[in-house]
Tab-separated table of C-alpha atoms and ligand atoms in Angstrom:
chain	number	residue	atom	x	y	z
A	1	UNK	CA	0.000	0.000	0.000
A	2	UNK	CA	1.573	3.451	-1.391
A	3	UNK	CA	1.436	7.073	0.671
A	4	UNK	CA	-1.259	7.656	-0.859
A	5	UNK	CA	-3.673	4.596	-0.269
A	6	UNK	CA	-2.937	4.922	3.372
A	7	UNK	CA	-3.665	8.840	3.669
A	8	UNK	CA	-7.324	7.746	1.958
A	9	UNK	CA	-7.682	4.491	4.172
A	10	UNK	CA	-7.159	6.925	7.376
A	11	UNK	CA	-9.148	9.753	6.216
A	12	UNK	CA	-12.398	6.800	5.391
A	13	UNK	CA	-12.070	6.215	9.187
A	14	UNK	CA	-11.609	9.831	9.968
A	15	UNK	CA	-14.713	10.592	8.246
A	16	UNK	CA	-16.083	7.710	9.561
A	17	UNK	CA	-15.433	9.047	13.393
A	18	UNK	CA	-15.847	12.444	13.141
A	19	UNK	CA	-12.083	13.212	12.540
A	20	UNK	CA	-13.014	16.048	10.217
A	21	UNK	CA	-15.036	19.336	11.019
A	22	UNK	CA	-15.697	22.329	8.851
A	23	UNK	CA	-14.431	25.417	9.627
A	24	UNK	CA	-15.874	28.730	8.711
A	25	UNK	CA	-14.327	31.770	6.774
A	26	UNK	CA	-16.468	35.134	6.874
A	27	UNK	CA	-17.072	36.343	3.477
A	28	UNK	CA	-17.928	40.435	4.071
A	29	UNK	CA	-19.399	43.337	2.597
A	30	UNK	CA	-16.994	45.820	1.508
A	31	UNK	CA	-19.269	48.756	2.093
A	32	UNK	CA	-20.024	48.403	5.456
A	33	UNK	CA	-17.701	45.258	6.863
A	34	UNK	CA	-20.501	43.218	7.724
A	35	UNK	CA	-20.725	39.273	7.113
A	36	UNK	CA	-22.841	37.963	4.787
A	37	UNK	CA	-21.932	33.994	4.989
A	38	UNK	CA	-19.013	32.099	5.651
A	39	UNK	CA	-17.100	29.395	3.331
A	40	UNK	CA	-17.426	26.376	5.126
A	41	UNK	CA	-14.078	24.466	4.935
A	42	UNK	CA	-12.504	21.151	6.143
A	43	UNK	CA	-9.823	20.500	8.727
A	44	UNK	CA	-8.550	17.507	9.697
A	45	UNK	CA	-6.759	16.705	12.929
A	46	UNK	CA	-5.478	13.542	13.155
A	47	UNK	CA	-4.397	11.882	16.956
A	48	UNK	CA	-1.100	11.002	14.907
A	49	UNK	CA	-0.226	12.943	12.221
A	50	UNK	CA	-1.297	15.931	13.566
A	51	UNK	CA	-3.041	18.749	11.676
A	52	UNK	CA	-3.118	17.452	7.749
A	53	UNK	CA	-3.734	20.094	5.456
A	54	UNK	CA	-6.505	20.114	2.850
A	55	UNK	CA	-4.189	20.939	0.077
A	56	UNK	CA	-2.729	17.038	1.049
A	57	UNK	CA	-5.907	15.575	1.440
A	58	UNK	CA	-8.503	16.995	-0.980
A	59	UNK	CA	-7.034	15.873	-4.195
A	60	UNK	CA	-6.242	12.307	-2.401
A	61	UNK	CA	-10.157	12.045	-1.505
A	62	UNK	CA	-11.262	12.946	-4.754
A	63	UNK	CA	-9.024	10.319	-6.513
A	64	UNK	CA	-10.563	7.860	-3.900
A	65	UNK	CA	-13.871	8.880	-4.263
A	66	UNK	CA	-14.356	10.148	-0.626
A	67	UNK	CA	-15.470	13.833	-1.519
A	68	UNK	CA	-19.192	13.412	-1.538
A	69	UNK	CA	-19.002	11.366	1.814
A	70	UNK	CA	-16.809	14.300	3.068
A	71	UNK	CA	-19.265	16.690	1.821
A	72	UNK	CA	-21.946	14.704	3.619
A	73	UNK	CA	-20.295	15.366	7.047
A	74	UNK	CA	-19.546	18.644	6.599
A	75	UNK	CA	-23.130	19.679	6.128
A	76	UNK	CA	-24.704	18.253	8.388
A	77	UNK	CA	-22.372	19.210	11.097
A	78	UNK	CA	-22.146	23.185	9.446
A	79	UNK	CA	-25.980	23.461	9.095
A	80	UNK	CA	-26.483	22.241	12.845
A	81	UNK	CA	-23.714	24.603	14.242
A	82	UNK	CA	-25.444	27.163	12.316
A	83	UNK	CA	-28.860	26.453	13.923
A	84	UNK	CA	-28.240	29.599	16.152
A	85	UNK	CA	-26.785	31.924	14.281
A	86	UNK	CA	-28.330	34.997	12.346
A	87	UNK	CA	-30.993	33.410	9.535
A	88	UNK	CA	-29.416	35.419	6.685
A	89	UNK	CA	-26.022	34.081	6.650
A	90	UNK	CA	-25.137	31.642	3.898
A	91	UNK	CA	-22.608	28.554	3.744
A	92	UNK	CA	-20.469	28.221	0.586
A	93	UNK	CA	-19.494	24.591	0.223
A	94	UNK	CA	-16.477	23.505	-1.962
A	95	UNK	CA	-17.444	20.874	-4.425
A	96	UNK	CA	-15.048	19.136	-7.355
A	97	UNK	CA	-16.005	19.072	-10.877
A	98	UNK	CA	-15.213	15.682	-10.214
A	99	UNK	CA	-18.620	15.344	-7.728
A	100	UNK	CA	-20.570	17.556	-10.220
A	101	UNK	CA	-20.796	14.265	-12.309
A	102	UNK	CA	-22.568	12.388	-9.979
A	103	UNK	CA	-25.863	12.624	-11.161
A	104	UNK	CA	-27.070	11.953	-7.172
A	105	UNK	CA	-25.355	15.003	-5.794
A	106	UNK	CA	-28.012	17.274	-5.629
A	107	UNK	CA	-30.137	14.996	-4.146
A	108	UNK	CA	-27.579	14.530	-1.661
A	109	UNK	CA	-27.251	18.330	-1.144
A	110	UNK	CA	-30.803	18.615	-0.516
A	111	UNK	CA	-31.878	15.358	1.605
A	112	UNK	CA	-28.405	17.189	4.188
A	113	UNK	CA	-30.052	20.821	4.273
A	114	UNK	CA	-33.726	18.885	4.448
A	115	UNK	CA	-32.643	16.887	7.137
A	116	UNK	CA	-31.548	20.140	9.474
A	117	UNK	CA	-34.318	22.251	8.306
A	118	UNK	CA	-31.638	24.405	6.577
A	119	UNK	CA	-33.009	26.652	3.622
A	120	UNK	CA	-31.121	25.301	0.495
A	121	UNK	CA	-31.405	28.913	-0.779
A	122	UNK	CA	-28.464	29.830	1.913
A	123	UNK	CA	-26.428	26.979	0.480
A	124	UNK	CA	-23.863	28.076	-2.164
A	125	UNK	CA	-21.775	25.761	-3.832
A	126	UNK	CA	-18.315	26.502	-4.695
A	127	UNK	CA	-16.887	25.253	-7.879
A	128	UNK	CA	-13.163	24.709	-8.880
A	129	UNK	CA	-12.535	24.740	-12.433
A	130	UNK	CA	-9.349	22.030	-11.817
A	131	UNK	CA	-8.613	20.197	-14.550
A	132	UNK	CA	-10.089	19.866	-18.184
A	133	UNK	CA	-13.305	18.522	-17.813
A	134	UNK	CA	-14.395	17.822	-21.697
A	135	UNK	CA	-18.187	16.950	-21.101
A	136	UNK	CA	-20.226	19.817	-19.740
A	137	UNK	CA	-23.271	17.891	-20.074
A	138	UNK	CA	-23.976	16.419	-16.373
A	139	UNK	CA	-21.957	19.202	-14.621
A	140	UNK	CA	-24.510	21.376	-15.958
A	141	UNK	CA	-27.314	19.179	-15.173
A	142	UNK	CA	-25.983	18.886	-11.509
A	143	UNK	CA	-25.564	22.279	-11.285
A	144	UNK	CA	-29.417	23.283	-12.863
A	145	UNK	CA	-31.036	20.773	-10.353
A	146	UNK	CA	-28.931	23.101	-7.310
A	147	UNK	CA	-30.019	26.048	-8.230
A	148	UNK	CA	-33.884	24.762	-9.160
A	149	UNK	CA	-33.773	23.698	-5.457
A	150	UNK	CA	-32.656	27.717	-4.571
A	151	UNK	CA	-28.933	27.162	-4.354
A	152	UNK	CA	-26.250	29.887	-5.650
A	153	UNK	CA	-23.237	28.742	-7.784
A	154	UNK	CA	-20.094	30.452	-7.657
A	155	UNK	CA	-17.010	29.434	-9.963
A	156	UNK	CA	-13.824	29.267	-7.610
A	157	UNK	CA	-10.319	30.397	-8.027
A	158	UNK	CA	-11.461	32.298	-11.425
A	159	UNK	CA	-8.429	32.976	-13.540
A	160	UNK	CA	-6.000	30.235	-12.409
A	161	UNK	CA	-7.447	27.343	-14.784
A	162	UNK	CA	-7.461	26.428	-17.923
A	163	UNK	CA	-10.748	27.341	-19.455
A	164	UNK	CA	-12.198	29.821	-16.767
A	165	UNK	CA	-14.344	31.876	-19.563
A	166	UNK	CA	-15.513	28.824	-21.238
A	167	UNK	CA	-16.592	27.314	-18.123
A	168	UNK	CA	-17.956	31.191	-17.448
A	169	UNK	CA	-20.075	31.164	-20.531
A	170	UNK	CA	-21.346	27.347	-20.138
A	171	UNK	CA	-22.161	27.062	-16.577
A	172	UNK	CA	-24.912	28.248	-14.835
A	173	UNK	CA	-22.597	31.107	-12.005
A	174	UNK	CA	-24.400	33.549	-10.212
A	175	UNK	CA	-20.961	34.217	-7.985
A	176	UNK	CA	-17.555	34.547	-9.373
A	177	UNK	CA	-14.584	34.398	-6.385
A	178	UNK	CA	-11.470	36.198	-7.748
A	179	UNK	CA	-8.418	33.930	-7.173
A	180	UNK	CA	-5.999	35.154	-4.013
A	181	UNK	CA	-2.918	35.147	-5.808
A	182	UNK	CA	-4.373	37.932	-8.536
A	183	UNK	CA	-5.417	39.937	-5.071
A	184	UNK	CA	-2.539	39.198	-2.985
A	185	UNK	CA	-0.312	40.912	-5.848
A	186	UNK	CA	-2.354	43.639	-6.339
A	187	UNK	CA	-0.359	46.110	-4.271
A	188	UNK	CA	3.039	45.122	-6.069
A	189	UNK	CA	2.338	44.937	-9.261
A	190	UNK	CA	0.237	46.977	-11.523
A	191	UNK	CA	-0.619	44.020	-14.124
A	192	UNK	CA	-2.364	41.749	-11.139
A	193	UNK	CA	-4.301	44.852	-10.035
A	194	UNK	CA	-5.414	45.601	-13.751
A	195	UNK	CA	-6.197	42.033	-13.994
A	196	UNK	CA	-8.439	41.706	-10.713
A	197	UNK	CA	-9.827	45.152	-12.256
A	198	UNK	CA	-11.007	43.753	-15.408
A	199	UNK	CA	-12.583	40.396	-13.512
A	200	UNK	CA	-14.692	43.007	-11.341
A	201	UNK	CA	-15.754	44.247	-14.264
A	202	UNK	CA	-16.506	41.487	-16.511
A	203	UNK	CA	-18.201	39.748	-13.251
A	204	UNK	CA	-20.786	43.102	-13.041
A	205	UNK	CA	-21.405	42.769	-16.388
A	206	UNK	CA	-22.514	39.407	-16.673
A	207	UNK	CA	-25.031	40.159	-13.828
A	208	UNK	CA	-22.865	38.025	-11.405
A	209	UNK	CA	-21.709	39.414	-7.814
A	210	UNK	CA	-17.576	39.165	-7.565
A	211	UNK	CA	-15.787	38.048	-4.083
A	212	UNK	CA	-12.143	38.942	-3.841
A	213	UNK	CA	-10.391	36.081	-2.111
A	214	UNK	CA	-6.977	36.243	-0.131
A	215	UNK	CA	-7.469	39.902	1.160
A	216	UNK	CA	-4.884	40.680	4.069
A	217	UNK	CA	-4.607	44.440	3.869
A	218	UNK	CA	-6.948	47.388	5.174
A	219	UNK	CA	-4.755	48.912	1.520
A	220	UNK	CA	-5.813	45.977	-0.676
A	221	UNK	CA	-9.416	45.905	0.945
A	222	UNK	CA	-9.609	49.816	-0.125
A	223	UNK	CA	-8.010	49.122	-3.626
A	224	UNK	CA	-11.224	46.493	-4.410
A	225	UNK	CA	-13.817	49.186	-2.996
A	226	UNK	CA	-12.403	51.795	-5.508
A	227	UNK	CA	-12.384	49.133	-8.111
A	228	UNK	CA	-16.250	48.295	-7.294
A	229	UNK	CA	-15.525	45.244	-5.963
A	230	UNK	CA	-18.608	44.819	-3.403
A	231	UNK	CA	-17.058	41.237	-1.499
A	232	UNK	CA	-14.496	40.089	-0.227
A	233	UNK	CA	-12.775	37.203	1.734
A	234	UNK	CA	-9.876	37.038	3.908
A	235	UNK	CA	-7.527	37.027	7.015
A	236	UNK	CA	-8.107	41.288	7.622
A	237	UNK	CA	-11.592	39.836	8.403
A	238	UNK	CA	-10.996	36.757	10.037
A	239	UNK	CA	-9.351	33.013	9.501
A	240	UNK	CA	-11.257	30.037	9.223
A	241	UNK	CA	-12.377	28.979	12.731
A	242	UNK	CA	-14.449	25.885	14.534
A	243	UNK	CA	-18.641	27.114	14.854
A	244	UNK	CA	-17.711	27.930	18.583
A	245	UNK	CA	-15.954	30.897	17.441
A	246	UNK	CA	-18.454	32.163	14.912
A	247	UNK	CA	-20.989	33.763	17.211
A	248	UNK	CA	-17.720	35.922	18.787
A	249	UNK	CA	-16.220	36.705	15.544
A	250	UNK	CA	-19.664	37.584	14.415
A	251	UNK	CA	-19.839	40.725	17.202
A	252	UNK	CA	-16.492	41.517	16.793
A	253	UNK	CA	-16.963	42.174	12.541
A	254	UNK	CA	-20.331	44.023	13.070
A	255	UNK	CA	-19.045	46.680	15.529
A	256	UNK	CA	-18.151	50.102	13.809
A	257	UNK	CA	-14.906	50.260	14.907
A	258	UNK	CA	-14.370	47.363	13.912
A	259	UNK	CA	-15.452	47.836	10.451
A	260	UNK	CA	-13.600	51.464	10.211
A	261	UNK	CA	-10.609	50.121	11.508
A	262	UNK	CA	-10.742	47.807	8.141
A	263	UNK	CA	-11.551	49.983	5.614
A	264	UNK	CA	-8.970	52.805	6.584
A	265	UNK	CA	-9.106	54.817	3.217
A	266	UNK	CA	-5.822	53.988	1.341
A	267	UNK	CA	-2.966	56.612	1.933
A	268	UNK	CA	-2.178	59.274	-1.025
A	269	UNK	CA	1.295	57.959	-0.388
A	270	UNK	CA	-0.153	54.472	-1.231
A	271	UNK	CA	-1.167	55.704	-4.229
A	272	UNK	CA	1.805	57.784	-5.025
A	273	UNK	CA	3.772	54.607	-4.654
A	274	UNK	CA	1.687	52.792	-6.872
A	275	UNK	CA	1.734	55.908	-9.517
A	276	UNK	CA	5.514	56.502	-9.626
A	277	UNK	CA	5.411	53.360	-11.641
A	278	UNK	CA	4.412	54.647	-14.549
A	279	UNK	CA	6.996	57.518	-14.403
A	280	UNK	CA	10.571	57.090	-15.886
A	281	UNK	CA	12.876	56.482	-12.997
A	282	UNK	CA	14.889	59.960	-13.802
A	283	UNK	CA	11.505	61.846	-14.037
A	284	UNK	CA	11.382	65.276	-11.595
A	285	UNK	CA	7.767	64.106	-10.252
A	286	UNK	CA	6.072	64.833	-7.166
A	287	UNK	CA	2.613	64.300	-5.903
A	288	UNK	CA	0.380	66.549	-3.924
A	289	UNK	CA	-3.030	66.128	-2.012
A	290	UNK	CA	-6.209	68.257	-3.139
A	291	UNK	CA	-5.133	70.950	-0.893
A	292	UNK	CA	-1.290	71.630	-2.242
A	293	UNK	CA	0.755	69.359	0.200
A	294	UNK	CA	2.845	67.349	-1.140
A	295	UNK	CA	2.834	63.477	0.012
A	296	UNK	CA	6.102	62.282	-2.250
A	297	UNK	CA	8.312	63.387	-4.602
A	298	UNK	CA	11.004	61.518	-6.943
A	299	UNK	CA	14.984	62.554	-5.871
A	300	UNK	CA	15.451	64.439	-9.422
A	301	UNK	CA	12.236	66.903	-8.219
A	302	UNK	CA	14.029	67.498	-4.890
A	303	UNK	CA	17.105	68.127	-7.004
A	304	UNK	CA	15.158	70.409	-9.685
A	305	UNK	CA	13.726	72.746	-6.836
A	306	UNK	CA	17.291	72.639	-4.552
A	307	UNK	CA	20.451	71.170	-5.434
A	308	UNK	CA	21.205	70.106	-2.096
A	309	UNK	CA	17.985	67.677	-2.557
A	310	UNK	CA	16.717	68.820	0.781
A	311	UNK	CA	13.255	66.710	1.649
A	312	UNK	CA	10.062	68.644	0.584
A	313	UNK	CA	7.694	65.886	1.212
A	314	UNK	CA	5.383	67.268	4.077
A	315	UNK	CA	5.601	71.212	2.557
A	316	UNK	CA	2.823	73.373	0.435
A	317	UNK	CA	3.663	73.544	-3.022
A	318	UNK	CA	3.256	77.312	-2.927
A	319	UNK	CA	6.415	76.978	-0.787
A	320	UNK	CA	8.054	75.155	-3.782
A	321	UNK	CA	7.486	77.129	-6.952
A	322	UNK	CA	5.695	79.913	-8.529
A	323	UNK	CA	1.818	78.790	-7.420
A	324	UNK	CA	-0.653	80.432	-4.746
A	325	UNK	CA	-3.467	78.989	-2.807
A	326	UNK	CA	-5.682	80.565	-5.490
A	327	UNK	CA	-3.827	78.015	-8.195
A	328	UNK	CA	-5.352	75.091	-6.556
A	329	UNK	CA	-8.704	76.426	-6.865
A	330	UNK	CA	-8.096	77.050	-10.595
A	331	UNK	CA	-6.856	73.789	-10.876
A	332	UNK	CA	-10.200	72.397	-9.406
A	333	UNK	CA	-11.659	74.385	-12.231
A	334	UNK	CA	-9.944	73.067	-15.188
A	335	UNK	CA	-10.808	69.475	-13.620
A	336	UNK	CA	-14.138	69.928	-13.704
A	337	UNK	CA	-14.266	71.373	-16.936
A	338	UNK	CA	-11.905	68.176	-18.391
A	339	UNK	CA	-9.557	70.543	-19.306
A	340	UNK	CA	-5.882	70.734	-18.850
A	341	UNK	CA	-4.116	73.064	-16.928
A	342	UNK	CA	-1.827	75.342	-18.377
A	343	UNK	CA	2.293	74.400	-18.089
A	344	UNK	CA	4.409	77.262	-16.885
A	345	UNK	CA	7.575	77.967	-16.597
A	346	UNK	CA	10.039	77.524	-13.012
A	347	UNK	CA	13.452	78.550	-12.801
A	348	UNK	CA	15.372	75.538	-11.494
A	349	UNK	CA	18.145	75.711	-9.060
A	350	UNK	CA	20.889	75.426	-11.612
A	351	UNK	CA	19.624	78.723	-13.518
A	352	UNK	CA	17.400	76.987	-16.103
A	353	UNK	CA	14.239	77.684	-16.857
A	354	UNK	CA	11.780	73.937	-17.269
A	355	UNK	CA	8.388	73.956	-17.956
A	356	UNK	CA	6.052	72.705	-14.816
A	357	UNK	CA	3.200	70.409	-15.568
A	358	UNK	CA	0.414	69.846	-13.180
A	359	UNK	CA	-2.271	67.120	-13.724
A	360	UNK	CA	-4.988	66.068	-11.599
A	361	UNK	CA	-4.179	62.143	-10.056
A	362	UNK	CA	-8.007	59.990	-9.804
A	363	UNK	CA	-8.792	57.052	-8.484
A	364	UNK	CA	-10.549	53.683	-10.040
A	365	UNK	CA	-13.869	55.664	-9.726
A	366	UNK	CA	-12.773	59.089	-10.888
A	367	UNK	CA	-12.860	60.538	-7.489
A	368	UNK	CA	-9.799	63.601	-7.518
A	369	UNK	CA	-7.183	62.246	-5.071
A	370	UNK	CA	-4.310	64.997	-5.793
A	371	UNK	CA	-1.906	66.220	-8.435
A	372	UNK	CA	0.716	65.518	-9.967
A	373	UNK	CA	3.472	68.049	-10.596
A	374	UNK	CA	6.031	67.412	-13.257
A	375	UNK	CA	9.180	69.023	-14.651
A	376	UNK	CA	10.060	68.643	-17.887
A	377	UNK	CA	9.165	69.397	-21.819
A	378	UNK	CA	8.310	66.069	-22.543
A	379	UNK	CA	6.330	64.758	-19.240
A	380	UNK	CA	4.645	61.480	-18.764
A	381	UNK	CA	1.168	61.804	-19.908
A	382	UNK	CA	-0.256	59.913	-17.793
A	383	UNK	CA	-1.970	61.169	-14.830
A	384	UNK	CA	-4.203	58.580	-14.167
A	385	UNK	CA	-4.111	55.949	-11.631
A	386	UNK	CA	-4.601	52.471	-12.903
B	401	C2E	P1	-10.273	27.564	-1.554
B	401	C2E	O1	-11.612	27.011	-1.841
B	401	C2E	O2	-9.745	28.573	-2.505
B	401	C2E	O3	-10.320	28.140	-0.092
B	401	C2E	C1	-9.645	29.289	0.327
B	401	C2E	C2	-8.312	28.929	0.924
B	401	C2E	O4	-7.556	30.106	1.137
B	401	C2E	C3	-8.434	28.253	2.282
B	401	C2E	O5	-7.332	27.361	2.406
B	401	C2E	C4	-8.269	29.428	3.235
B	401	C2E	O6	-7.833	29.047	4.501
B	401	C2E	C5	-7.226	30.222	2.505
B	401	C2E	N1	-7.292	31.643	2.826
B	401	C2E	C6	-8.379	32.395	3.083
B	401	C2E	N2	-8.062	33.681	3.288
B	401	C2E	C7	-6.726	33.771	3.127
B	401	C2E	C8	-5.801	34.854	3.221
B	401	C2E	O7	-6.151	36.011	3.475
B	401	C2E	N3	-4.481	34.561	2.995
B	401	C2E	C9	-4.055	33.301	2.714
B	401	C2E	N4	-2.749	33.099	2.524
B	401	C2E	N5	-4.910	32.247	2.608
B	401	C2E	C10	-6.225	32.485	2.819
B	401	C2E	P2	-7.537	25.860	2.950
B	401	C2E	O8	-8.589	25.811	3.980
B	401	C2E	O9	-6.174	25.356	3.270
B	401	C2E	O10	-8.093	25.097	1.700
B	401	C2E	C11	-7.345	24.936	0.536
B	401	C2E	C12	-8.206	24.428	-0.580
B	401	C2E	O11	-8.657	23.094	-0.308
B	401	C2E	C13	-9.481	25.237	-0.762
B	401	C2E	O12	-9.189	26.383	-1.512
B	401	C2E	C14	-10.374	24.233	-1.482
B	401	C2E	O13	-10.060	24.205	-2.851
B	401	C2E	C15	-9.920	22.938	-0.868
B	401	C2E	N6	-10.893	22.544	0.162
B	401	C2E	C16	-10.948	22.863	1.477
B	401	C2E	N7	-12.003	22.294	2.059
B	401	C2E	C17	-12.632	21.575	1.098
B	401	C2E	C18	-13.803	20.740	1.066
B	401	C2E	O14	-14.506	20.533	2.057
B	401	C2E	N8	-14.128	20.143	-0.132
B	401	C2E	C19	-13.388	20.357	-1.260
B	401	C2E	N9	-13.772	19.748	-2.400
B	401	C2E	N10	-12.300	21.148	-1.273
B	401	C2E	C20	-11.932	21.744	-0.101
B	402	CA	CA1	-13.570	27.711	-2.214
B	403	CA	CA1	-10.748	29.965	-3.894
């Protein structure tokens, strides 16, 4: 008997015994913080290998055919643990494409939520396009029985598989759950957050509501609420813990400060991090807030404006060069009128004259967020975040 047979032969008894419970991850609002449902997912314990991870044991059940008997347990153990809590919250269950052939899964799924008196239209399924699966034909049957019994499909781990847009255009989704390692990049590089972007989008469009998964940052949370991105999933909101912990965790993620403490509006330095990117490393650029401080600036700006390169992150720009208070109200102007602002000219510190360009700096949804100031005759043009 291989690794492999042996890790299935002690999971049987496992499942058998009770050896595996489901845990539950809050899936929030990203409006207000509040929890909407949890994913309910499995952890096993054994007394001797210790804590086995699902990663391990997942694709070893599935080979072995031990998912829907897994599934089975998990159910009926989630929907009794969540007897008690709040009636609106629904529980997302993992399922394989694998189990979607089984033409008696969603009779399974139903006789479990029957059984506890749980409403099947708080049961969402969770599906993980692994694999090439070349016959749609009883996946999709599967999947129309769940959701003529009032169950919600959401396609897992979008944009990691093979096929996820013809799976998109075949299946019957009503929930699409953005893949963690397209949000976990987000902050770093500007191609993930274009990509996680688009999905938002493209989820919207098709009618279907988007979860970002793996978010660990009050910055990326923010990010995905300028993006539109209404869900989300995560440790900033909370791990996956036993049902003894869910009632806590529940109080906890409804109190306001709570829920401001999370969605702490990303910095303007944040952003002028992110936006330096699409400058040329030599470029004199600096970026100021709505009211004329500026939050960063690139070493040749601090050069430009004094050759000594003393700091002016923190000053007023009127300090800087040749603008007044009243220029930032004129610039508000031209912004609202979609028009650009005038270049001028600055004497530089070595004696030259360089033309200043100012542009306004927006965020996903338009919204002003500051300027950017530019030397140069040939600036970067442009002064959009994205
Ligand atoms: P998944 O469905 O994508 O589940 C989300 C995974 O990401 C979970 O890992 C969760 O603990 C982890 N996670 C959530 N938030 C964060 C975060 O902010 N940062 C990081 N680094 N990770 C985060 P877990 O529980 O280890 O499960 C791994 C995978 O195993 C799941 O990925 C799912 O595909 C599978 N799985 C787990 N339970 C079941 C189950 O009962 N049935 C089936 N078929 N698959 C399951
Ligand atoms: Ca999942
Ligand atoms: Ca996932």
């Amino acid at each position: 008997m291989n690794a492999d047979q042996l890790l299935a032969r002690t999971l049987l008894t496992a499942l058998a015994t009770g050896g595996v419970e489901p845990f539950f991850q809050p899936i929030v609002s990203l409006d207000d913080g509040h929890v909407l449902g949890f994913e309910v997912l499995a952890r096993w314990n054994d007394p001797e290998q210790g804590f086995i991870a699902p990663d391990r044991f997942i694709p070893i059940a599935d080979r072995f055919g031990l998912l829907d008997r897994l599934l089975d347990q998990l159910m009926r153990t989630a929907f009794s643990a969540a007897e008690d809590w709040p009636h609106h919250l629904f529980l997302g269950f993992n399922v394989s494409p694998t189990q979607l052939r089984n033409p008696e899964l969603a009779t399974r799924i139903a006789k479990a939520a029957m059984d506890s008196s749980f409403p099947l239209s708080r049961v969402h399924i969770e599906v993980t396009e692994s694999g090439f699966i070349d016959d749609l034909t009883q996946p999709r049957r599967t999947l129309d029985r769940l959701i003529n019994l009032g169950c919600m499909i959401a396609m897992d781990d979008f944009g990691t598989g093979y096929s996820s847009l013809t799976w998109l255009s075949t299946l019957p989704f009503s929930k699409l759950k953005i893949d963690a390692s397209f949000v976990m990049a987000m902050e770093e590089h500007r191609q993930s957050r274009k990509i996680v972007h688009a999905v938002v989008s493209l989820g919207h469009s098709l009618g279907l509501a988007v979860v970002a998964e793996g978010v660990e940052t009050p910055a990326q949370a923010e990010l995905l609420r300028t993006m539109g991105c209404k869900l989300a999933q995560g440790y900033l909101f909370g791990r996956p813990m036993p049902a003894q912990q869910v009632p806590d965790a529940l109080v906890k993620l409804t109190s306001a400060t709570a829920v401001e403490g999370l969605l702490v509006p990303m910095s303007l330095e944040l952003r002028a991090h992110r936006l330096s990117e699409s400058y040329a490393p030599d470029a004199a650029v600096a970026f100021m807030d709505p009211a004329g401080t500026v939050v960063a600036s690139s070493t040749a700006f601090d050069t430009t404006l004094d050759s000594n390169g003393g700091e002016v992150a923190g000053r007023h720009i009127w300090d800087l060069i040749g603008v007044t208070p009243d220029t930032m109200a004129e610039l508000r102007a031209s912004d609202l009128l979609d028009e650009p602002f005038p270049a001028f000219d600055e004497k530089a510190a070595d004696g030259s004259v360089e033309q200043v360009h100012i542009r306004p700096v927006k965020d996903e949804s338009s919204e002003l967020v500051g300027y950017s100031v530019e030397f140069g005759d040939n600036p970067n043009p442009a002064g959009m975040a994205s």
